[in-house]
Amino acid sequence: MEINLISDTVTRPTQGMLDAMLSASVGDDVFKADPTVNALEEKVAKLFGMERALFFPSGTMANQAGIKAHTDPGDQLICDKYAHVYNYEGGGVAFNSGVTCKLVDGHRGMMTADQVQASINPPDFYHSPKSSLVCIENTTNKGGGACWDIEEIKRIRQVAKSHDLGYHLDGARLWNALVKKKETAKEYGAIFDTVSVCLSKGLGCPVGSVLVGSDALIESAFRVRKVFGGGMRQAGYLAAAGIYALDHHIDRLSEDHDKAQDIGATLRTLSFVKNVEPIETNIIIFNIQDDIDETQFLQTLESNGVHIIGMGQGKLRIVTHLDYSDEMHNKFLEILKSLPVKKAS
Ligand SMILES: *Cc1c(COP(=O)(O)O)cnc(C)c1O
């Protein structure tokens, strides 16, 4: 049995999802004539209580189009040093928008309103780049699936608005935060100017992300999506997977969270584990003892059919997901407890 825990993106569509995809009615979405894409966009816009939504092939493109819609070349955006938009989008902020990032030294990928306030360049001080956008991430990826306190998110909004800055949420895993914190998408729609959400992570779709916002911002992101080459034709087959996932795969995320807690509890009992970061959702980040060779450790797991990834600086990551069954879970916990871990010589 192969147990793949490298990310929640490794899932394959369920039979129910495949059935929904196969029976989708489709048209040419570049001409806005795909009824299923239109239905998905309306559904997500309504879920967030925002004016309009736009379907994208990836979370990266949804974030990048959002950033482009909010900024002009030479501007600066403010984000945490762990931010996906800064670390894992290939430098797209600079490449696509000509924007630099002011990095904030937050905690587990989350900054405070005071830190954001202190990062804004005075608008009349023309020597500095113009601050024009604040980006936050919920849950945080590099921060180990941590969830924000929504009150801090609202305080940052106050700061952003009082300085006329845009406010974008990278909500690739927002669904996990909503389930964990018992919050609603509408609460988030009321705070942010734009929100990106992934359908291809915890929700189990093969492809797809959505950007939501005001009519004006999404109209501008619509043009940007075309420029990025992200206009898709009969994309309704993919959008149908998204509609199915929104209806069937949100509530079950708590199962992924429970399994992550079990894994954390087991890891904490093992002598080769140095520490396990707090676990809030479906991501587990842990360190093994300094005298254990990381490459060898990962190979030992591989030889047992278990795949996880290293994140650098001795951090290892496990992500639970829809395709990680109860059977795999029990097997994985057994494997962990019986691992023959050798000290590096
Ligand atoms: C995965 C991820 C993205 C981008 O997703 P892709 O669909 O892989 O481009 C953006 N932000 C965060 C926080 C992510 O985890």
PDB file of C-alpha atoms and ligand atoms in Angstrom, residues 58-60 63 84 89 137 141 170 172-173 198 201, ligand 1:
ATOM      1  CA  SER A  58      -4.212  27.268 -10.490  1.00  0.00           C
ATOM      2  CA  GLY A  59      -3.968  28.994  -7.148  1.00  0.00           C
ATOM      3  CA  THR A  60      -0.763  30.631  -8.252  1.00  0.00           C
ATOM      4  CA  ASN A  63      -3.069  35.040  -6.589  1.00  0.00           C
ATOM      5  CA  HIS A  84       3.333  31.550  -0.591  1.00  0.00           C
ATOM      6  CA  GLU A  89       5.197  31.393  -6.914  1.00  0.00           C
ATOM      7  CA  GLU A 137      -2.646  33.560   3.970  1.00  0.00           C
ATOM      8  CA  ASN A 141       1.242  26.716   4.398  1.00  0.00           C
ATOM      9  CA  ASP A 170      -4.504  33.766  -0.248  1.00  0.00           C
ATOM     10  CA  ALA A 172      -5.724  28.171  -0.843  1.00  0.00           C
ATOM     11  CA  ARG A 173      -6.667  26.270   2.332  1.00  0.00           C
ATOM     12  CA  CYS A 198      -8.127  26.330  -4.188  1.00  0.00           C
ATOM     13  CA  LYS A 201      -6.160  20.875  -2.392  1.00  0.00           C
TER      14      LYS A 201
HETATM   15  C1  LIG B   1      -0.870  25.629  -3.018  1.00  0.00           C
HETATM   16  C2  LIG B   1      -0.942  27.044  -2.627  1.00  0.00           C
HETATM   17  C3  LIG B   1      -1.121  28.051  -3.577  1.00  0.00           C
HETATM   18  C4  LIG B   1      -1.103  27.853  -5.080  1.00  0.00           C
HETATM   19  O1  LIG B   1      -1.605  26.742  -5.549  1.00  0.00           O
HETATM   20  P1  LIG B   1      -1.324  26.067  -6.981  1.00  0.00           P
HETATM   21  O2  LIG B   1      -2.684  25.665  -7.391  1.00  0.00           O
HETATM   22  O3  LIG B   1      -0.409  24.943  -6.689  1.00  0.00           O
HETATM   23  O4  LIG B   1      -0.728  27.077  -7.897  1.00  0.00           O
HETATM   24  C5  LIG B   1      -1.229  29.331  -3.119  1.00  0.00           C
HETATM   25  N1  LIG B   1      -1.168  29.622  -1.820  1.00  0.00           N
HETATM   26  C6  LIG B   1      -0.998  28.685  -0.871  1.00  0.00           C
HETATM   27  C7  LIG B   1      -0.951  29.086   0.554  1.00  0.00           C
HETATM   28  C8  LIG B   1      -0.871  27.360  -1.238  1.00  0.00           C
HETATM   29  O5  LIG B   1      -0.687  26.442  -0.290  1.00  0.00           O
END
